[in-house]
């Protein structure tokens, strides 16, 4: 008996999806992992606070005499070539930048037409993940989902982190994603340095099916402990349910805290049983010139 073409298409799509998400999880976990050195909470504060030296250097550069520009011969033929190259380069750049938002919906077969609802927990009643497809003539029963995470991380060199995360999602695809972290570092002898960091984001689930969900959003970063700083945050991530009982989750944040640039990457592998997921992974938070990073482990409750 021949297998229906629709089933073959679904199998092929699942294979492509598994390859894509495996590569994305690896890249997102490695993105900030090139500079592997222990974090310093004091350096993080100084980076967020900024300094006048940068401003002074900029002022000195402004005071220097400017060189006169040399006159150049105008060539219309060169201008036409430059315009064509600029147009092509701009198109390539656009698709390169937009691909993280264009490729996932195509890979997941998400045309924004399916009606979905949330399961009580991942893989409930033999489902393929956390979302269920609902027939067009039926009404979604579980319109909201709630996830609460607690985790612990360490770099095994005196830096520890105790973190929490709250995620609220709706079948409208909109949701809230917030996290908070308490950092503790052994400085000298029995003295410890501590710091609080976190973020809060409004997110949109722009690609989804039963196996995976991609989301992106904007929000705020914050830092507290000896001083208080805030900044802008952009977030992008996905939750992938390859096969029961596994859950792979990855998130990438980029923004600012005070005067410092901020980048954050976390990838985890979890085992879920009904409402409880136990996971481990790696987390990197880069602020200014300092990395705060380490192995993590924790638990997530799904509703």
Short mmCIF file of C-alpha atoms in Angstrom, two decimals:
data_model
loop_
_atom_site.label_atom_id
_atom_site.label_comp_id
_atom_site.label_asym_id
_atom_site.label_seq_id
_atom_site.Cartn_x
_atom_site.Cartn_y
_atom_site.Cartn_z
CA UNK A 1 0.00 0.00 0.00
CA UNK A 2 1.38 3.42 -0.94
CA UNK A 3 1.59 6.11 1.70
CA UNK A 4 -0.59 9.19 1.03
CA UNK A 5 1.26 12.19 -0.40
CA UNK A 6 0.13 14.35 2.53
CA UNK A 7 1.78 11.96 5.02
CA UNK A 8 5.00 11.96 2.98
CA UNK A 9 4.93 15.76 3.00
CA UNK A 10 4.50 15.84 6.79
CA UNK A 11 7.40 13.42 7.31
CA UNK A 12 9.65 15.43 5.00
CA UNK A 13 8.68 18.65 6.78
CA UNK A 14 9.41 17.10 10.18
CA UNK A 15 12.89 16.02 9.02
CA UNK A 16 13.69 19.52 7.71
CA UNK A 17 12.36 21.04 10.94
CA UNK A 18 14.54 18.77 13.10
CA UNK A 19 17.64 19.73 11.09
CA UNK A 20 16.83 23.45 11.28
CA UNK A 21 16.16 23.49 15.02
CA UNK A 22 19.23 21.39 15.83
CA UNK A 23 21.42 23.88 13.95
CA UNK A 24 19.70 26.89 15.53
CA UNK A 25 20.05 25.49 19.06
CA UNK A 26 23.75 24.86 18.47
CA UNK A 27 24.39 28.30 16.96
CA UNK A 28 22.47 30.16 19.66
CA UNK A 29 24.30 28.29 22.43
CA UNK A 30 27.69 29.01 20.80
CA UNK A 31 27.04 32.61 19.75
CA UNK A 32 28.54 34.15 22.85
CA UNK A 33 30.83 31.30 23.83
CA UNK A 34 34.05 32.39 22.13
CA UNK A 35 35.35 34.45 25.07
CA UNK A 36 35.34 31.97 27.95
CA UNK A 37 36.37 33.80 31.07
CA UNK A 38 34.81 34.11 34.51
CA UNK A 39 32.50 37.00 35.26
CA UNK A 40 33.19 39.91 37.59
CA UNK A 41 30.11 41.61 39.06
CA UNK A 42 32.13 44.74 39.80
CA UNK A 43 33.11 45.04 36.14
CA UNK A 44 29.47 44.69 35.16
CA UNK A 45 28.52 47.66 37.35
CA UNK A 46 31.30 49.80 35.91
CA UNK A 47 30.31 48.92 32.35
CA UNK A 48 26.69 49.84 32.98
CA UNK A 49 27.69 53.04 34.75
CA UNK A 50 29.97 54.17 31.90
CA UNK A 51 32.88 56.61 32.18
CA UNK A 52 33.88 60.09 31.00
CA UNK A 53 37.00 58.82 29.25
CA UNK A 54 35.02 57.79 26.19
CA UNK A 55 33.40 61.21 25.96
CA UNK A 56 36.76 62.95 26.38
CA UNK A 57 38.29 60.91 23.57
CA UNK A 58 35.42 61.81 21.31
CA UNK A 59 35.89 65.52 22.12
CA UNK A 60 39.62 65.33 21.31
CA UNK A 61 38.81 63.78 17.96
CA UNK A 62 36.38 66.59 17.19
CA UNK A 63 39.06 69.24 17.92
CA UNK A 64 41.51 67.82 15.40
CA UNK A 65 41.80 69.75 12.09
CA UNK A 66 39.83 68.12 9.32
CA UNK A 67 41.50 67.15 6.07
CA UNK A 68 40.25 68.71 2.86
CA UNK A 69 38.47 66.37 0.50
CA UNK A 70 40.04 65.72 -2.87
CA UNK A 71 37.97 66.47 -5.95
CA UNK A 72 36.96 63.40 -7.90
CA UNK A 73 35.88 63.03 -11.53
CA UNK A 74 32.19 62.13 -11.95
CA UNK A 75 31.44 59.04 -14.07
CA UNK A 76 27.81 58.17 -14.94
CA UNK A 77 28.71 54.60 -15.98
CA UNK A 78 30.30 53.92 -12.61
CA UNK A 79 27.25 55.41 -10.90
CA UNK A 80 24.95 52.97 -12.74
CA UNK A 81 27.11 50.01 -11.70
CA UNK A 82 27.25 51.27 -8.14
CA UNK A 83 23.45 51.63 -8.04
CA UNK A 84 22.93 48.09 -9.35
CA UNK A 85 25.42 46.65 -6.88
CA UNK A 86 23.88 48.63 -4.02
CA UNK A 87 20.40 47.39 -4.97
CA UNK A 88 21.57 43.76 -5.11
CA UNK A 89 23.53 44.07 -1.87
CA UNK A 90 20.54 45.67 -0.17
CA UNK A 91 18.27 42.81 -1.25
CA UNK A 92 20.74 40.19 -0.02
CA UNK A 93 21.16 42.04 3.27
CA UNK A 94 17.39 42.32 3.74
CA UNK A 95 16.80 38.59 3.29
CA UNK A 96 19.79 37.74 5.49
CA UNK A 97 18.47 39.94 8.30
CA UNK A 98 14.84 38.87 7.84
CA UNK A 99 15.51 35.13 7.45
CA UNK A 100 15.09 34.35 11.20
CA UNK A 101 11.48 35.53 10.80
CA UNK A 102 10.84 34.27 7.24
CA UNK A 103 12.27 30.74 7.40
CA UNK A 104 10.56 29.35 10.58
CA UNK A 105 6.93 29.90 9.41
CA UNK A 106 7.79 28.24 6.09
CA UNK A 107 9.53 25.29 7.78
CA UNK A 108 6.65 24.80 10.24
CA UNK A 109 3.98 25.18 7.56
CA UNK A 110 2.39 28.01 9.54
CA UNK A 111 -0.01 29.99 7.35
CA UNK A 112 -1.74 31.66 10.33
CA UNK A 113 -4.98 29.85 9.43
CA UNK A 114 -4.93 26.99 11.97
CA UNK A 115 -6.96 27.17 15.16
CA UNK A 116 -4.92 25.93 18.14
CA UNK A 117 -5.20 25.41 21.86
CA UNK A 118 -2.70 24.56 24.59
CA UNK A 119 -2.42 21.08 26.06
CA UNK A 120 -2.53 20.67 29.82
CA UNK A 121 1.18 19.80 29.58
CA UNK A 122 3.62 18.76 26.82
CA UNK A 123 2.79 15.47 25.07
CA UNK A 124 -0.54 15.20 26.92
CA UNK A 125 -2.78 12.41 25.56
CA UNK A 126 -0.24 11.43 22.92
CA UNK A 127 -0.02 14.87 21.30
CA UNK A 128 3.17 15.92 19.51
CA UNK A 129 4.03 18.87 21.77
CA UNK A 130 2.35 21.65 23.73
CA UNK A 131 -0.01 22.99 21.03
CA UNK A 132 -3.00 21.10 19.61
CA UNK A 133 -4.71 21.76 16.30
CA UNK A 134 -8.44 22.41 16.70
CA UNK A 135 -11.05 21.76 14.02
CA UNK A 136 -12.47 24.90 12.42
CA UNK A 137 -15.96 24.13 13.72
CA UNK A 138 -14.74 23.77 17.32
CA UNK A 139 -13.80 26.33 19.97
CA UNK A 140 -10.40 26.27 21.68
CA UNK A 141 -10.72 25.12 25.29
CA UNK A 142 -7.31 26.02 26.74
CA UNK A 143 -6.66 29.54 25.45
CA UNK A 144 -3.82 30.37 27.87
CA UNK A 145 -0.62 28.74 29.09
CA UNK A 146 1.53 29.40 32.15
CA UNK A 147 5.16 28.36 32.75
CA UNK A 148 7.18 28.99 35.89
CA UNK A 149 10.91 28.17 35.97
CA UNK A 150 13.47 28.04 38.76
CA UNK A 151 17.14 27.37 38.02
CA UNK A 152 20.65 27.37 39.45
CA UNK A 153 23.88 28.10 37.57
CA UNK A 154 27.60 28.13 38.37
CA UNK A 155 30.94 28.57 36.58
CA UNK A 156 32.68 26.40 39.24
CA UNK A 157 35.02 29.33 39.95
CA UNK A 158 33.10 31.22 42.61
CA UNK A 159 30.23 32.63 40.52
CA UNK A 160 26.69 31.41 41.25
CA UNK A 161 23.27 32.38 39.91
CA UNK A 162 19.77 31.72 41.25
CA UNK A 163 17.17 32.53 38.61
CA UNK A 164 13.47 32.50 37.89
CA UNK A 165 11.36 32.94 34.77
CA UNK A 166 7.63 33.45 34.18
CA UNK A 167 6.01 33.00 30.75
CA UNK A 168 2.37 33.69 29.92
CA UNK A 169 1.01 32.84 26.45
CA UNK A 170 -2.34 33.14 24.68
CA UNK A 171 -3.73 31.53 21.52
CA UNK A 172 -3.76 35.05 20.02
CA UNK A 173 0.05 34.49 19.84
CA UNK A 174 0.77 37.37 22.22
CA UNK A 175 2.43 36.79 25.58
CA UNK A 176 4.62 38.05 28.41
CA UNK A 177 8.13 36.78 29.21
CA UNK A 178 10.01 37.96 32.30
CA UNK A 179 12.98 36.68 34.29
CA UNK A 180 15.04 37.69 37.29
CA UNK A 181 18.48 36.53 38.52
CA UNK A 182 20.41 36.83 41.76
CA UNK A 183 24.19 36.63 41.26
CA UNK A 184 26.74 35.87 43.99
CA UNK A 185 30.51 35.89 43.50
CA UNK A 186 33.35 34.96 45.86
CA UNK A 187 35.71 37.95 45.78
CA UNK A 188 38.35 37.52 48.49
CA UNK A 189 38.24 35.14 51.42
CA UNK A 190 34.79 35.21 52.98
CA UNK A 191 33.65 38.38 51.17
CA UNK A 192 30.92 38.08 48.54
CA UNK A 193 29.67 40.43 45.85
CA UNK A 194 26.01 40.26 44.81
CA UNK A 195 23.94 41.61 41.93
CA UNK A 196 20.38 41.40 40.58
CA UNK A 197 19.58 41.35 36.84
CA UNK A 198 16.45 40.67 34.82
CA UNK A 199 14.17 41.60 31.96
CA UNK A 200 10.49 41.90 31.01
CA UNK A 201 9.26 41.50 27.42
CA UNK A 202 6.10 41.60 25.35
CA UNK A 203 6.46 38.70 22.91
CA UNK A 204 4.70 37.45 19.77
CA UNK A 205 4.67 33.82 18.62
CA UNK A 206 5.32 34.33 14.90
CA UNK A 207 5.68 30.66 13.90
CA UNK A 208 4.02 27.61 15.42
CA UNK A 209 2.86 24.06 14.92
CA UNK A 210 2.46 21.05 17.19
CA UNK A 211 6.22 20.36 17.33
CA UNK A 212 7.72 23.85 17.79
CA UNK A 213 6.98 27.50 18.51
CA UNK A 214 9.12 30.54 17.65
CA UNK A 215 8.68 33.87 19.41
CA UNK A 216 10.20 37.35 19.35
CA UNK A 217 9.60 40.53 21.30
CA UNK A 218 10.76 43.78 22.86
CA UNK A 219 11.12 44.89 26.45
CA UNK A 220 13.37 46.24 29.19
CA UNK A 221 16.55 45.03 30.93
CA UNK A 222 17.36 46.01 34.50
CA UNK A 223 20.26 45.75 36.96
CA UNK A 224 20.26 46.39 40.71
CA UNK A 225 22.83 46.10 43.49
CA UNK A 226 24.95 49.07 44.52
CA UNK A 227 23.31 50.99 41.66
CA UNK A 228 20.25 50.73 39.44
CA UNK A 229 20.38 50.70 35.63
CA UNK A 230 17.82 49.93 32.94
CA UNK A 231 17.97 49.46 29.19
CA UNK A 232 16.31 48.18 26.03
CA UNK A 233 15.92 44.47 25.23
CA UNK A 234 15.19 42.44 22.10
CA UNK A 235 14.42 38.74 22.51
CA UNK A 236 14.17 35.79 20.10
CA UNK A 237 13.72 32.14 20.96
CA UNK A 238 11.99 28.83 20.37
CA UNK A 239 10.57 25.81 22.19
CA UNK A 240 11.00 22.49 20.38
CA UNK A 241 9.30 19.19 21.22
CA UNK A 242 11.18 16.62 19.06
CA UNK A 243 9.75 13.49 20.69
CA UNK A 244 8.40 12.52 24.10
CA UNK A 245 9.69 13.24 26.74
CA UNK A 246 12.29 15.73 25.44
CA UNK A 247 12.01 19.53 25.34
CA UNK A 248 14.71 21.75 23.79
CA UNK A 249 14.47 25.48 24.48
CA UNK A 250 16.74 28.29 23.33
CA UNK A 251 16.61 32.07 23.75
CA UNK A 252 18.77 34.96 22.57
CA UNK A 253 18.57 38.49 24.01
CA UNK A 254 20.33 41.64 22.81
CA UNK A 255 20.11 45.17 24.14
CA UNK A 256 21.56 47.57 26.68
CA UNK A 257 21.86 48.06 30.43
CA UNK A 258 22.79 51.62 31.35
CA UNK A 259 25.73 52.58 29.11
CA UNK A 260 26.72 48.95 28.41
CA UNK A 261 25.78 46.59 25.59
CA UNK A 262 24.07 43.41 26.73
CA UNK A 263 23.86 39.99 25.03
CA UNK A 264 22.35 36.84 26.51
CA UNK A 265 22.11 33.28 25.22
CA UNK A 266 20.66 30.19 26.89
CA UNK A 267 19.95 26.69 25.56
CA UNK A 268 18.49 23.84 27.64
CA UNK A 269 17.57 20.18 27.20
CA UNK A 270 14.73 18.97 29.39
CA UNK A 271 12.81 15.82 30.28
CA UNK A 272 9.12 16.41 30.95
CA UNK A 273 6.66 14.26 32.88
CA UNK A 274 3.15 15.68 32.94
CA UNK A 275 3.40 19.20 34.41
CA UNK A 276 7.07 18.99 35.50
CA UNK A 277 10.21 19.43 33.39
CA UNK A 278 13.75 18.86 34.67
CA UNK A 279 16.43 20.44 32.50
CA UNK A 280 20.12 21.27 32.15
CA UNK A 281 21.96 23.57 29.79
CA UNK A 282 24.32 26.52 29.42
CA UNK A 283 23.74 30.23 30.02
CA UNK A 284 25.89 33.22 28.97
CA UNK A 285 25.21 36.84 29.91
CA UNK A 286 27.58 39.38 28.35
CA UNK A 287 27.53 42.95 29.73
CA UNK A 288 30.13 45.48 28.62
CA UNK A 289 33.42 43.56 28.52
CA UNK A 290 32.40 40.89 31.02
CA UNK A 291 30.86 37.42 30.65
CA UNK A 292 28.75 35.87 33.40
CA UNK A 293 28.26 32.25 32.39
CA UNK A 294 28.04 28.67 33.50
CA UNK A 295 26.28 25.31 33.52
CA UNK A 296 22.65 25.50 34.64
CA UNK A 297 20.02 23.11 35.93
CA UNK A 298 16.44 23.62 37.03
CA UNK A 299 12.76 22.80 36.90
CA UNK A 300 9.85 24.21 34.87
CA UNK A 301 6.17 23.79 35.73
CA UNK A 302 3.80 23.72 32.72
CA UNK A 303 0.10 24.58 32.82
#
